[in-house]
Coordinates of C-alpha atoms in Angstrom, one line a residue:
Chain A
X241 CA 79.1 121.4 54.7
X242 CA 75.8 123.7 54.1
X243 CA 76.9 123.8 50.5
X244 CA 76.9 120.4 50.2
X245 CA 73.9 119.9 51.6
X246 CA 72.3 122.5 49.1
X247 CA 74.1 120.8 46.6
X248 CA 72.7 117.5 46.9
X249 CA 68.9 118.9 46.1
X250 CA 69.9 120.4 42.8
X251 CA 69.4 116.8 40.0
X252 CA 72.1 118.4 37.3
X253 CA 74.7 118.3 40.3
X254 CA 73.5 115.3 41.5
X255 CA 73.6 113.8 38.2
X256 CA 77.0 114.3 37.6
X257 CA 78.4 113.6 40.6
X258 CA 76.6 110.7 40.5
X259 CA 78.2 109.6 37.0
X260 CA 81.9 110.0 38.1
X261 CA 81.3 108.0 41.1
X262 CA 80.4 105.3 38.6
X263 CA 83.1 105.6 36.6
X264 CA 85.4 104.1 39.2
X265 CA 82.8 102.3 41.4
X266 CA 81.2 100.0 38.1
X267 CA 84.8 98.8 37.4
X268 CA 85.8 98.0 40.9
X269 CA 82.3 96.2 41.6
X270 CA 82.4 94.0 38.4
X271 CA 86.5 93.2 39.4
X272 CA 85.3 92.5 43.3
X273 CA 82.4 90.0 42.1
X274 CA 84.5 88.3 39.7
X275 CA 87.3 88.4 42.7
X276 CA 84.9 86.7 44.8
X277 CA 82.8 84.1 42.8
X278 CA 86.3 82.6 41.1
X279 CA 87.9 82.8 44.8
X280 CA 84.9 81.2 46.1
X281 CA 83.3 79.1 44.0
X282 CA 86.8 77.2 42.6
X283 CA 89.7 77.9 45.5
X284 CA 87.8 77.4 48.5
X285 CA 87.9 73.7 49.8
X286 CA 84.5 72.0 49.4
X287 CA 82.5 71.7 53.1
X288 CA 82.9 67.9 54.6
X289 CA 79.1 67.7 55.2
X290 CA 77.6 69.5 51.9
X291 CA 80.5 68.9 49.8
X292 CA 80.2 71.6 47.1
X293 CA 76.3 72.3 47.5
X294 CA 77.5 74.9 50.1
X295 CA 79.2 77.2 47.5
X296 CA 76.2 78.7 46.9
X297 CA 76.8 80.3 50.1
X298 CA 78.8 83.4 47.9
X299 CA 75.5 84.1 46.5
X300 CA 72.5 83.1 48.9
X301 CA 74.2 85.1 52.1
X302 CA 75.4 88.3 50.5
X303 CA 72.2 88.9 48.8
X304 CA 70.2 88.4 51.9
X305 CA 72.7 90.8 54.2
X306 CA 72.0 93.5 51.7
X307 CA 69.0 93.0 50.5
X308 CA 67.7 93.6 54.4
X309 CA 70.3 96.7 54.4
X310 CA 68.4 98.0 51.4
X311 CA 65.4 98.6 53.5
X312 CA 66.6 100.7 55.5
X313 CA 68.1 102.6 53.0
X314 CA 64.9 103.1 51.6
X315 CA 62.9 104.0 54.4
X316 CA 65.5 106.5 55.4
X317 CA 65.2 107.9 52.3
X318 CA 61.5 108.3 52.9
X319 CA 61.7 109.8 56.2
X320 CA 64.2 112.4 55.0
X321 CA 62.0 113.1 52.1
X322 CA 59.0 113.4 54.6
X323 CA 60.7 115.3 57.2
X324 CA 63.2 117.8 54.9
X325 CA 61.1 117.4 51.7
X326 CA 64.1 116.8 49.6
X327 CA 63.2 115.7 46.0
X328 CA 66.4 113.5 45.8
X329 CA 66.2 111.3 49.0
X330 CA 62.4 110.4 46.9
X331 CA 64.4 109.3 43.9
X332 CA 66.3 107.7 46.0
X333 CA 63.9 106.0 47.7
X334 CA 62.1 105.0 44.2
X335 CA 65.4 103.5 43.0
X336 CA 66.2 101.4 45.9
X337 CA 62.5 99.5 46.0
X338 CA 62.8 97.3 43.0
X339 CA 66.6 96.9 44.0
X340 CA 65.5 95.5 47.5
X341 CA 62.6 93.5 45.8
X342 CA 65.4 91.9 43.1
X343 CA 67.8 90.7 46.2
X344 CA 65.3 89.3 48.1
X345 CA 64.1 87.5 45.8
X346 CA 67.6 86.1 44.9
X347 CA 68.3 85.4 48.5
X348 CA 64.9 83.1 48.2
X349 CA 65.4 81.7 45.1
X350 CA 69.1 80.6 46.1
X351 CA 68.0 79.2 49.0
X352 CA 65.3 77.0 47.6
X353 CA 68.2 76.1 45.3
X354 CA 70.5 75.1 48.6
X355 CA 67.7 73.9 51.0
X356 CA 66.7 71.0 48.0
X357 CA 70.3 69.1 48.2
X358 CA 70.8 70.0 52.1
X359 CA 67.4 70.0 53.7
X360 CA 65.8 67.6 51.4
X361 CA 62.6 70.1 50.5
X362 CA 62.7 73.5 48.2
X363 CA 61.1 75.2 50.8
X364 CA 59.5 75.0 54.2
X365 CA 57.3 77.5 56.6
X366 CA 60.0 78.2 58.7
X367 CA 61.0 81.9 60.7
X368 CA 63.7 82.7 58.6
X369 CA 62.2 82.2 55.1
X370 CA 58.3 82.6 56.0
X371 CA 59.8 86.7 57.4
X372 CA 62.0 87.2 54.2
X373 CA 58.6 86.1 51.9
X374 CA 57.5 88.9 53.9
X375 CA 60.2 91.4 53.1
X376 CA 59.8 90.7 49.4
X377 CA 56.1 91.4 49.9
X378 CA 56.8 94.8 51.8
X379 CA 59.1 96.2 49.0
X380 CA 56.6 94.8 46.2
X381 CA 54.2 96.6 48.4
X382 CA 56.0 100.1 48.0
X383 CA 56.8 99.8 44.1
X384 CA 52.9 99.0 43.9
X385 CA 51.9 102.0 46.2
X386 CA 54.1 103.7 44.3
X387 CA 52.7 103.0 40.4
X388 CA 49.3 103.4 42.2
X389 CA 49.1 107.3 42.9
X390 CA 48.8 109.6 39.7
X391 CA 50.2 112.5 41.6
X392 CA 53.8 111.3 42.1
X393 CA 54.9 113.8 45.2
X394 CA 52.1 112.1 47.0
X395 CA 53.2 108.5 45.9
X396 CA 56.7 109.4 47.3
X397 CA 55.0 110.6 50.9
X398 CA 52.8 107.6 51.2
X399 CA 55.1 105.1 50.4
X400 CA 57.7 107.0 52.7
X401 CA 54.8 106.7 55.8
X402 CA 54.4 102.7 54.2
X403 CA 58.3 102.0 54.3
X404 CA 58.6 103.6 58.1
X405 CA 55.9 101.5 59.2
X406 CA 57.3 97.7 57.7
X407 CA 60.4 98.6 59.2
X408 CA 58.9 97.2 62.8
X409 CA 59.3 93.8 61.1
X410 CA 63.1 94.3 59.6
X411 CA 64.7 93.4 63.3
X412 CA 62.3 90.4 63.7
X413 CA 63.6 89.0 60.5
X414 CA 67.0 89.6 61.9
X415 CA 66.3 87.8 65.2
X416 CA 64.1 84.9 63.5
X417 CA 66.6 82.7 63.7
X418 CA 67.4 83.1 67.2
X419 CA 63.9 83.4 68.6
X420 CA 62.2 80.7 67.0
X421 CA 63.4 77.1 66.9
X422 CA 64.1 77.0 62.8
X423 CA 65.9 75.1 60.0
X424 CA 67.7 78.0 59.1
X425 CA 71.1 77.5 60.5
X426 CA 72.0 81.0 62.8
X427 CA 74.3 84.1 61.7
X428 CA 77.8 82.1 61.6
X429 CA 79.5 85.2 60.9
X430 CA 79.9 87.7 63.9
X431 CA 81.6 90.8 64.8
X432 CA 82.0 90.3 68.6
X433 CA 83.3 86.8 69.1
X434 CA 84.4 83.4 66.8
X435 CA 82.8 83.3 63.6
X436 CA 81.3 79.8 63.4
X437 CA 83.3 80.1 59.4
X438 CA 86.5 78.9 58.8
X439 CA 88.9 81.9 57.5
X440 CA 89.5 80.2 54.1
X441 CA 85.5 80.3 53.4
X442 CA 85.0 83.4 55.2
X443 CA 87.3 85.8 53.5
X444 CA 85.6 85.2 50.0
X445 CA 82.3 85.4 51.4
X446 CA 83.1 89.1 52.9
X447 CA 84.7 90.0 49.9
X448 CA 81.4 89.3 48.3
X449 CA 79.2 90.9 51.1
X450 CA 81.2 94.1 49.8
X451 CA 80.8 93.5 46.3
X452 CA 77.1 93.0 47.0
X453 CA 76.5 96.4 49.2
X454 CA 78.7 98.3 46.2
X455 CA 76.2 96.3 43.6
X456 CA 73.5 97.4 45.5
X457 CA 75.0 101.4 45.8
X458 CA 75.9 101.0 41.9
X459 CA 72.1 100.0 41.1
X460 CA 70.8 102.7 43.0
X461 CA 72.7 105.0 41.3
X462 CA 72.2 104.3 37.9
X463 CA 68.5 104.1 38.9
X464 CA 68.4 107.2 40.3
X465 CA 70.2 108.6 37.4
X466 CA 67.8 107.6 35.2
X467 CA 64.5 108.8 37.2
X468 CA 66.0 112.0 37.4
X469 CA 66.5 112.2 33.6
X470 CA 62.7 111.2 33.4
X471 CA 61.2 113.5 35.9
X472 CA 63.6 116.7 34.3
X473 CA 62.8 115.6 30.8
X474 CA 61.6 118.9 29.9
X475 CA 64.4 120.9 32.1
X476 CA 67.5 122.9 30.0
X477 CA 70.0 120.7 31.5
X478 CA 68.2 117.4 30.4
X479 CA 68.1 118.6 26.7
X480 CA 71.8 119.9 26.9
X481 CA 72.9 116.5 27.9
X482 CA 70.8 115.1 25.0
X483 CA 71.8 117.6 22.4
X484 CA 75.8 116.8 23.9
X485 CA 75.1 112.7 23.2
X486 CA 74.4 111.8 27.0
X487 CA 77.6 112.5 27.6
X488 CA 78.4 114.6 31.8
Chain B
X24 CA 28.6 127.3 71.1
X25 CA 31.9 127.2 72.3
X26 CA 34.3 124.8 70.8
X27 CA 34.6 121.2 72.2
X28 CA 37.8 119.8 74.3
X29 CA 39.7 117.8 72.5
X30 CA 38.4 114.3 74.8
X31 CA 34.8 115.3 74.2
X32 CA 35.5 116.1 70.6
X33 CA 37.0 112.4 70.5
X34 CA 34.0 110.5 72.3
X35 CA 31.6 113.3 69.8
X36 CA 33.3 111.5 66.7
X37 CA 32.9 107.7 67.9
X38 CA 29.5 108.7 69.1
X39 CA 28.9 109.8 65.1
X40 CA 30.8 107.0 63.8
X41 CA 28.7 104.7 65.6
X42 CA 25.6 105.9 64.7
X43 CA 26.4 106.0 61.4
X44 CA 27.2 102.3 61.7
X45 CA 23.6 101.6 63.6
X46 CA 21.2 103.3 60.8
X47 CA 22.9 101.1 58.3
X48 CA 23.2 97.9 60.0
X49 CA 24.0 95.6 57.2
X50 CA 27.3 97.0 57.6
X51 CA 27.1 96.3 61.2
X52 CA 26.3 92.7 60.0
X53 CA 28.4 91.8 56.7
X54 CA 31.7 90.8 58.6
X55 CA 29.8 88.4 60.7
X56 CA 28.1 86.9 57.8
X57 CA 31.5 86.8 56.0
X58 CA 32.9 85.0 58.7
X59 CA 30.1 82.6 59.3
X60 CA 30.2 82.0 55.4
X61 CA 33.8 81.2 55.6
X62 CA 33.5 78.8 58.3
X63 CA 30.8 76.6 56.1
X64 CA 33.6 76.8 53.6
X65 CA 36.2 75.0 55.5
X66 CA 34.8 71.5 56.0
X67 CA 33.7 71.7 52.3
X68 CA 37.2 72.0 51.5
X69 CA 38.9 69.8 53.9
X70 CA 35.9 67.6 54.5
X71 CA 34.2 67.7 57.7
X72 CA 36.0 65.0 60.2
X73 CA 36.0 66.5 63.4
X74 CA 39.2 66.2 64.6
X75 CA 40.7 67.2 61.5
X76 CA 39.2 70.5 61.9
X77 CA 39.6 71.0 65.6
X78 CA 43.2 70.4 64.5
X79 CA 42.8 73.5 61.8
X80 CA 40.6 75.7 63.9
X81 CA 42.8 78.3 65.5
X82 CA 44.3 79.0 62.7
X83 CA 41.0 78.9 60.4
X84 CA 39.3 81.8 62.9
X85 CA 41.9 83.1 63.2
X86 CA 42.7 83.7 59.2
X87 CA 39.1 84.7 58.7
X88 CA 39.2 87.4 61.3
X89 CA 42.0 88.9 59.4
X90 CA 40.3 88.9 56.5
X91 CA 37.1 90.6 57.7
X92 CA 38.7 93.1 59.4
X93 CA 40.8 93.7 56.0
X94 CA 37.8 93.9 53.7
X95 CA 36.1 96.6 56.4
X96 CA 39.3 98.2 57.2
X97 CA 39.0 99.6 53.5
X98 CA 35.6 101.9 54.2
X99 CA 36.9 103.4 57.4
X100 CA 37.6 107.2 55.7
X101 CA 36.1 106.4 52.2
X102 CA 32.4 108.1 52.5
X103 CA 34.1 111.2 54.9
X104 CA 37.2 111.3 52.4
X105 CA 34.2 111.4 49.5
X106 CA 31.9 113.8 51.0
X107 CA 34.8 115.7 52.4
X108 CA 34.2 116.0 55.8
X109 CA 37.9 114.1 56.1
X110 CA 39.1 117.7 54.7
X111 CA 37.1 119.1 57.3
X112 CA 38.5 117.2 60.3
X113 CA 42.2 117.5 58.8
X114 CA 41.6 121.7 59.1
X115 CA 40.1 121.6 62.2
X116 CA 42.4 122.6 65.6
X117 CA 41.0 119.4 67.2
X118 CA 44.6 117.0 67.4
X119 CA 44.4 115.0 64.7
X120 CA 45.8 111.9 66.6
X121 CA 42.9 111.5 69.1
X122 CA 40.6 111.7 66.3
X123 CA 42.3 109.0 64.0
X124 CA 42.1 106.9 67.7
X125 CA 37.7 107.6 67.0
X126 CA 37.5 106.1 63.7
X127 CA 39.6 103.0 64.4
X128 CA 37.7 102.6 67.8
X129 CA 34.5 102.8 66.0
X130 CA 36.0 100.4 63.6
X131 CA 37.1 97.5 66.1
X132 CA 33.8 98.4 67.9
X133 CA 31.8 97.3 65.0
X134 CA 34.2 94.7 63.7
X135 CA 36.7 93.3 65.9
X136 CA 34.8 93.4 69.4
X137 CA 31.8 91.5 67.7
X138 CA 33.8 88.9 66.0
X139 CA 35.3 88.0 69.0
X140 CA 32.4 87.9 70.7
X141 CA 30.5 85.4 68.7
X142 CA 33.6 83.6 67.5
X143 CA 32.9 80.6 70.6
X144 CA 30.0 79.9 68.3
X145 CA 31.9 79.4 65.6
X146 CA 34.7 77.5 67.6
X147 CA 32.2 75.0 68.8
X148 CA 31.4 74.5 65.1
X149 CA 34.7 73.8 63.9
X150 CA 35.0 71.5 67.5
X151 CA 37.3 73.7 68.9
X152 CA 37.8 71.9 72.6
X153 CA 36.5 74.0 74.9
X154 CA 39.2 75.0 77.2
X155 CA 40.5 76.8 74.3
X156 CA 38.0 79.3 73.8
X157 CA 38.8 81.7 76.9
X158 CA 42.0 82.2 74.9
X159 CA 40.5 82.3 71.5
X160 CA 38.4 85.0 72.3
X161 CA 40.8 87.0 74.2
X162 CA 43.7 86.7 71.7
X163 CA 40.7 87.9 69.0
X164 CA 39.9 91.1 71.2
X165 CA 43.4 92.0 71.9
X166 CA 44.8 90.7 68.0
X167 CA 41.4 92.6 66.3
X168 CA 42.9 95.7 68.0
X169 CA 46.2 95.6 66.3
X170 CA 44.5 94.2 62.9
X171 CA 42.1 97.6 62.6
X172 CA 45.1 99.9 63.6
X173 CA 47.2 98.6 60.8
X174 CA 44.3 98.1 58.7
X175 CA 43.6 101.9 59.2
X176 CA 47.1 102.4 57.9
X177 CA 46.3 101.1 54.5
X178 CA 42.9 102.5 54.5
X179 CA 44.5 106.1 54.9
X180 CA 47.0 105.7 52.5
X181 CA 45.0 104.7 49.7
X182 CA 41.3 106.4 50.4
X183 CA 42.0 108.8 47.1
X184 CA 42.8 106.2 45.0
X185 CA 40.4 105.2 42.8
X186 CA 41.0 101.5 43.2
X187 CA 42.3 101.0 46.6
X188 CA 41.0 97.5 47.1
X189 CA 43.1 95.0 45.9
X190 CA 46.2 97.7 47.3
X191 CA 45.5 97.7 50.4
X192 CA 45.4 93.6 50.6
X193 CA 48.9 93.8 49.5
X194 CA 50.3 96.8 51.4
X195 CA 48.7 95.7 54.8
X196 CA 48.8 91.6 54.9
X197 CA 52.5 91.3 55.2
X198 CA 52.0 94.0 58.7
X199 CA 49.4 91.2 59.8
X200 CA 51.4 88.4 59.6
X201 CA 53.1 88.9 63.2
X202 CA 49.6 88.9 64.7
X203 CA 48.5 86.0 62.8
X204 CA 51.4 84.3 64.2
X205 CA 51.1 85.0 68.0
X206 CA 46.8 85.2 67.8
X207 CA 46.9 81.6 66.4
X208 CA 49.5 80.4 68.6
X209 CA 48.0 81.7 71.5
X210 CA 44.7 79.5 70.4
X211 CA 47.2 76.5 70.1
X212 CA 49.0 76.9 73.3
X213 CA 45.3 76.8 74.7
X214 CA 44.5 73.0 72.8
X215 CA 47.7 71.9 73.5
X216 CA 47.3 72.9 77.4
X217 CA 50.6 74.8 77.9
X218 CA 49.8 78.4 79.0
X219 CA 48.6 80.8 76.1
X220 CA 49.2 83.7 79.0
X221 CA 53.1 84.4 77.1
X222 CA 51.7 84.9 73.3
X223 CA 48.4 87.2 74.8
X224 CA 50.8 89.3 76.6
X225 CA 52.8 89.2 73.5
X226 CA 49.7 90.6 71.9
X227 CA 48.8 92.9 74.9
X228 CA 52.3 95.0 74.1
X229 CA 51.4 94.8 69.9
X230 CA 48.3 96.8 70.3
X231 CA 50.2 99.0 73.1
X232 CA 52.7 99.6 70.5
X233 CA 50.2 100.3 67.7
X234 CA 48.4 102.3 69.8
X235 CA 50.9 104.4 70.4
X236 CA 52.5 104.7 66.8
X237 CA 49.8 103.8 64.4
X238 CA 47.5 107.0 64.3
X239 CA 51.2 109.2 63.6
X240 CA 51.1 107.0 60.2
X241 CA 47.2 107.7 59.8
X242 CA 47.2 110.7 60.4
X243 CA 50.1 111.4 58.1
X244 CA 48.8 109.3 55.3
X245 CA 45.5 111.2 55.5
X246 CA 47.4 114.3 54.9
X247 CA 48.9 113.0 52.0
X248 CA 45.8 111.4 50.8
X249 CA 44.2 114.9 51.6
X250 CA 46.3 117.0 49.9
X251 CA 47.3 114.9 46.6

């Protein structure tokens, strides 16, 4: 267990651990979103009120789910780096902000695209989308925190202390829906009780939840992979891999 | 001289930040020139009928407050951070917690507690009715509170960059917004004539909260400001 834990500070190790989980996770996230968006996007019957407006459903709710997953991920990232001072949970956290900003913003953008046909309007100041503007600004917040500070151990402790504090406003995004009378229809999945989701829409759209989160895992990864290679640029192991054609 | 308790150390540092604010006290007055300025700016740009703007006013003060107290929030540590008597506090056995508490006191002394005490004037310009003013200014002292505690969170995190200002807009506004939200619609409930007594209290267990949590991130991203 403790060697493991040692383990996981040293990059080299990290690095190639990181690379064979890739080799089987890449394949199996391409086959799962090309499982999903051919499953849901041409076999699903179209909904009797949007008709096939709705499909964008496979896209819109996956994206959101993990792009609000991804925060957390990142700010546990920072509070291990600030509390344990481990160099990888910062590289971590680094790869995962731009990741976060990317979903949200495809969670918006999709939903402008499904609100114009359904709603009438690309966009309106309600909870829901008002609090996930605000998500996109807290991760473009960290990225520019980030870029801001020369010294970069310091950048990774302040935007750790930045990510702690926006996560207050990660359950109110959650709950915006329910607290405040808004457009945005409620969570119709659910893990206790009925899902307001037929089965035969459902099961592609959890398929693609899961293809999303191992996106989003995949993402990190190769991020991470390729910070480490920047901030060990002048390290043995870093020139070996060079020398050996990127290849470990 | 023997060294001060940690309390009277405390009341010893607002005491200095105050005073520091009274010698220079354009500082004192910029925000409420700032806010007065924006308030002329508002019926230029949405023309001046009256009930248009009593319609807009909670939220008008309300957004101008917030960006007051963000433009001052950015000073709080810069001059201490740049004549290193920040350094100075940070080694010092005094708990670093109750000091933070000082300089954002001092700050929502000279910022937030004023503005919300001349902002009836300022209401009465934009023809806020008057029944809504009680509100308005208590939602401003409690909301002000929360606003210069999370300002103070940008403001740590970014005093040894060399420009800070434009940063902290971004890093701190999207911590506001929840404030914004319950402050105006406190002010709201208040025209309206529905109770404004749920969205204060609201706003009463925000500042507990930051209270409570706030300095921890101060004081940490002084450290790291400190030490990079």
């Amino acid at each position: 267990m403790w060697s493991f834990f040692h383990k996981l500070g040293s990059p080299p190790w990290l690095y190639g651990i990181s690379g064979s989980i890739l080799r089987w996770l890449l394949p199996l996230t391409l086959l799962a979103l090309v499982t999903g968006l051919v499953w849901g996007l041409l076999f699903t019957a179209p909904d009797f009120r949007q008709g096939n407006s709705y499909r964008i459903i496979y896209i819109h709710v996956p994206a959101a789910v993990v792009a609000l997953a991804g925060y957390y991920v990142m700010a546990i990232a920072g509070a291990i780096n600030l509390i344990w001072k481990m160099k990888m949970a910062d590289v971590a956290m680094k790869a995962a902000a731009p990741i976060g900003a990317a979903l949200t913003f495809i969670a918006l953008l999709t939903g402008a695209i499904w609100g114009k046909p359904t709603w009438g309007t690309w966009w309106v100041w309600d909870a829901r989308i008002t609090s996930m503007l605000i998500l996109l600004f807290l991760y473009l917040g960290v990225v520019a925190l980030y870029e801001a500070y020369d010294n970069k151990e310091a950048a990774g402790k302040a935007c750790a202390v930045l990510s702690l504090v926006g996560t207050v406003n990660i359950p109110i995004i959650y709950k915006s829906v329910d607290w405040w009378y808004s457009l945005h229809q409620p969570a119709s999945i659910k893990f206790t009780g009925e899902s307001s989701i037929d089965p035969s829409m459902l099961y592609p759209l959890l398929l693609m939840i899961t293809a999303f989160y191992a996106l989003f895992t995949c993402c990190l990864l190769m991020n991470m992979r390729a910070e480490l290679l920047q901030r060990e640029a002048r390290t043995n192991w870093v020139r070996k891999l060079a020398l050996a054609g990127g290849r470990g | 001289m023997s060294a001060p308790g940690p309390a009277a150390f405390c009341l010893r540092l607002l005491r200095r930040q105050l005073v520091l604010a009274v010698r220079r006290p354009i500082e004192i007055g910029n925000p409420l020139l700032f806010f007065a300025m924006v308030v002329a700016l508002f019926p230029l740009g949405l023309g001046p009928a009256p009930d248009q703007l009593a319609g807009f006013a909670p939220g008008i003060l309300w957004i101008i407050a917030l960006l007051s107290n963000l433009l001052t929030s950015d000073a709080v540590f810069r001059s201490d951070f740049d004549d290193g008597s920040l350094e100075q506090l940070l080694l010092s056995p005094q708990p670093l917690y109750l000091s933070v508490l000082a300089y954002i006191g001092a700050h929502w002394l000279i910022t937030g507690l004023l503005l919300a005490l001349v902002s009836p004037v300022f209401a009465l310009m934009l023809n806020l009715p008057g029944e809504a003013i009680g509100s308005l200014v208590a939602s401003l002292l409690l909301g002000t509170g929360v606003l210069s505690l999370l300002g103070c969170i940008g403001a740590a995190l970014t005093v040894g960059l060399k420009r800070g200002g434009m940063l902290i807009s971004l890093l701190i506004l999207p911590l506001y917004m929840p404030v914004l939200i319950f402050g105006s619609a406190a002010v709201q409930a208040a025209v309206n004539g529905s109770p404004a007594g749920p969205y204060l209290a609201l706003l009463g267990a925000m500042l507990s909260l930051a209270i409570a949590l706030a300095p921890l991130a101060i004081a940490a991203g002084l450290r790291i400001s400190v030490d990079a």
